[in-house]
Short mmCIF file of C-alpha atoms in Angstrom, two decimals:
data_model
loop_
_atom_site.label_atom_id
_atom_site.label_comp_id
_atom_site.label_asym_id
_atom_site.label_seq_id
_atom_site.Cartn_x
_atom_site.Cartn_y
_atom_site.Cartn_z
CA MET B 9 94.87 101.48 142.35
CA VAL B 10 98.35 100.13 142.75
CA LYS B 11 97.26 96.41 140.90
CA SER B 12 95.88 98.47 138.28
CA VAL B 13 98.86 100.52 137.44
CA VAL B 14 100.82 97.26 137.82
CA SER B 15 98.62 95.20 135.41
CA MET B 16 98.50 97.77 133.30
CA ILE B 17 102.32 98.09 132.82
CA CYS B 18 102.74 94.38 132.31
CA VAL B 19 100.08 94.43 129.59
CA PHE B 20 102.44 97.31 127.86
CA PHE B 21 105.65 95.20 128.15
CA ILE B 22 104.04 92.04 126.84
CA LEU B 23 102.41 93.92 123.70
CA LEU B 24 105.82 95.39 123.34
CA PHE B 25 107.46 92.26 123.38
CA PHE B 26 104.85 90.48 121.14
CA GLY B 27 105.21 93.48 118.47
CA ILE B 28 109.02 93.47 118.21
CA TYR B 29 108.70 89.61 118.03
CA GLU B 30 106.16 90.08 115.31
CA ASN B 31 108.76 92.53 113.78
CA LEU B 32 111.66 90.70 113.78
CA PHE B 33 109.80 87.35 112.35
CA ILE B 34 108.39 89.28 109.31
CA THR B 35 111.65 90.65 108.52
CA LYS B 36 113.94 87.50 109.01
CA ASN B 37 111.60 85.70 106.66
CA PHE B 38 110.99 87.93 104.15
CA SER B 39 114.63 88.49 104.11
CA GLU B 40 115.40 84.95 103.21
CA LEU B 41 112.26 84.73 100.46
CA ASN B 42 114.26 88.02 98.97
CA ASP B 43 117.45 86.01 98.98
CA VAL B 44 115.99 83.43 97.41
CA PHE B 45 113.95 85.21 94.63
CA THR B 46 117.20 86.95 93.67
CA ALA B 47 118.89 84.01 93.42
CA LEU B 48 116.26 82.45 91.37
CA TYR B 49 115.94 85.78 89.28
CA GLU B 50 119.94 85.24 88.49
CA LYS B 51 119.09 81.74 87.23
CA ILE B 52 116.12 82.76 84.97
CA GLU B 53 118.35 85.77 83.41
CA ASP B 54 120.90 83.41 82.85
CA LYS B 55 118.12 81.08 81.19
CA SER B 56 119.61 78.09 83.23
CA ALA B 57 116.21 77.70 85.41
CA ASN B 58 113.98 75.11 85.03
CA LYS B 59 110.34 74.32 86.28
CA GLU B 60 111.86 72.62 89.13
CA ASP B 61 114.09 75.54 90.04
CA VAL B 62 110.98 77.78 90.51
CA ILE B 63 108.88 74.95 92.34
CA SER B 64 111.35 74.41 94.43
CA THR B 65 111.47 78.58 95.26
CA GLN B 66 107.30 78.19 95.37
CA LYS B 67 107.56 74.91 98.02
CA ASN B 68 109.99 77.26 100.24
CA TRP B 69 107.49 79.96 100.10
CA LEU B 70 104.57 77.53 101.09
CA ASN B 71 106.59 76.53 104.06
CA LYS B 72 107.13 79.99 105.09
CA LYS B 73 103.17 80.87 104.57
CA LYS B 74 102.02 78.48 107.17
CA TYR B 75 103.13 80.58 109.76
CA LEU B 76 103.23 84.10 107.91
CA HIS B 77 99.25 83.71 107.89
CA ALA B 78 99.11 84.49 111.54
CA PHE B 79 101.28 87.67 110.94
CA ILE B 80 100.15 89.16 107.39
CA PRO B 81 97.09 89.83 105.81
CA HIS B 82 95.62 87.12 103.38
CA THR B 83 95.45 89.70 100.40
CA GLU B 84 99.55 90.05 100.33
CA ILE B 85 100.01 86.15 100.62
CA LYS B 86 97.65 85.60 97.71
CA GLU B 87 99.60 88.37 95.79
CA ILE B 88 102.72 86.46 96.40
CA ASP B 89 100.94 83.28 95.75
CA LEU B 90 99.61 84.59 92.20
CA TRP B 91 103.00 85.82 90.75
CA LEU B 92 104.95 82.90 91.91
CA SER B 93 102.42 80.68 89.98
CA GLU B 94 102.94 82.61 87.26
CA ALA B 95 106.47 82.37 87.40
CA VAL B 96 106.35 78.96 87.26
CA THR B 97 104.21 79.04 84.20
CA PHE B 98 106.27 81.07 82.47
CA VAL B 99 109.81 79.53 83.22
CA ASP B 100 107.93 76.29 82.07
CA GLU B 101 106.95 78.03 78.43
CA LYS B 102 110.53 78.98 78.50
CA ASP B 103 109.32 82.71 78.32
CA TYR B 104 112.00 84.20 80.56
CA LYS B 105 110.99 87.79 80.02
CA GLU B 106 107.88 87.57 81.64
CA ALA B 107 109.21 85.37 84.15
CA LEU B 108 111.94 87.83 85.05
CA SER B 109 108.93 90.63 85.29
CA LYS B 110 107.17 88.67 87.50
CA LEU B 111 110.77 87.69 90.03
CA GLU B 112 110.98 91.76 90.04
CA VAL B 113 107.44 92.05 91.63
CA LEU B 114 108.56 89.33 94.24
CA ILE B 115 111.43 90.69 94.96
CA GLU B 116 109.91 94.08 95.53
CA LEU B 117 107.12 92.56 97.55
CA THR B 118 109.67 91.00 99.96
CA GLU B 119 111.33 94.44 100.44
CA GLN B 120 108.03 96.24 100.96
CA ILE B 121 105.26 94.30 103.06
CA PRO B 122 107.98 93.85 105.81
CA LYS B 123 107.84 97.68 105.92
CA THR B 124 104.27 97.94 106.18
CA PHE B 125 104.67 96.08 109.75
CA ALA B 126 107.57 98.13 110.86
CA ILE B 127 107.34 99.59 114.49
CA SER B 128 107.52 103.25 113.05
CA PHE B 129 105.71 106.75 113.14
CA GLU B 130 104.31 106.10 109.76
CA ASN B 131 102.50 103.03 110.60
CA ILE B 132 101.12 104.12 114.00
CA LEU B 133 98.92 107.09 112.26
#
């Protein structure tokens, strides 16, 4: 009986530790992405962005995506992939208005996705 209780307590703390780690990892990575997307947004707004800037941002995303695949659903990853790919095309075509709208969505995604993984009452129910 004592072994069962101790085992359950150990499992609880292991799950709690990994839950907190997941939350911190996702929050940190999406905060960094938000900063990168915001900087790109400002460059596009100034019309000083070029295709290489967006591709550099896309490479940054691809590096983070390798690790985020383990934590977030593939549909959310695909959504970011699509919006960012469209931004590359629009900047290349110098359609800054459309590129800005894509970046606005990306910035919003980087703010909302971590909230779905936060340890909160609304996510438990």
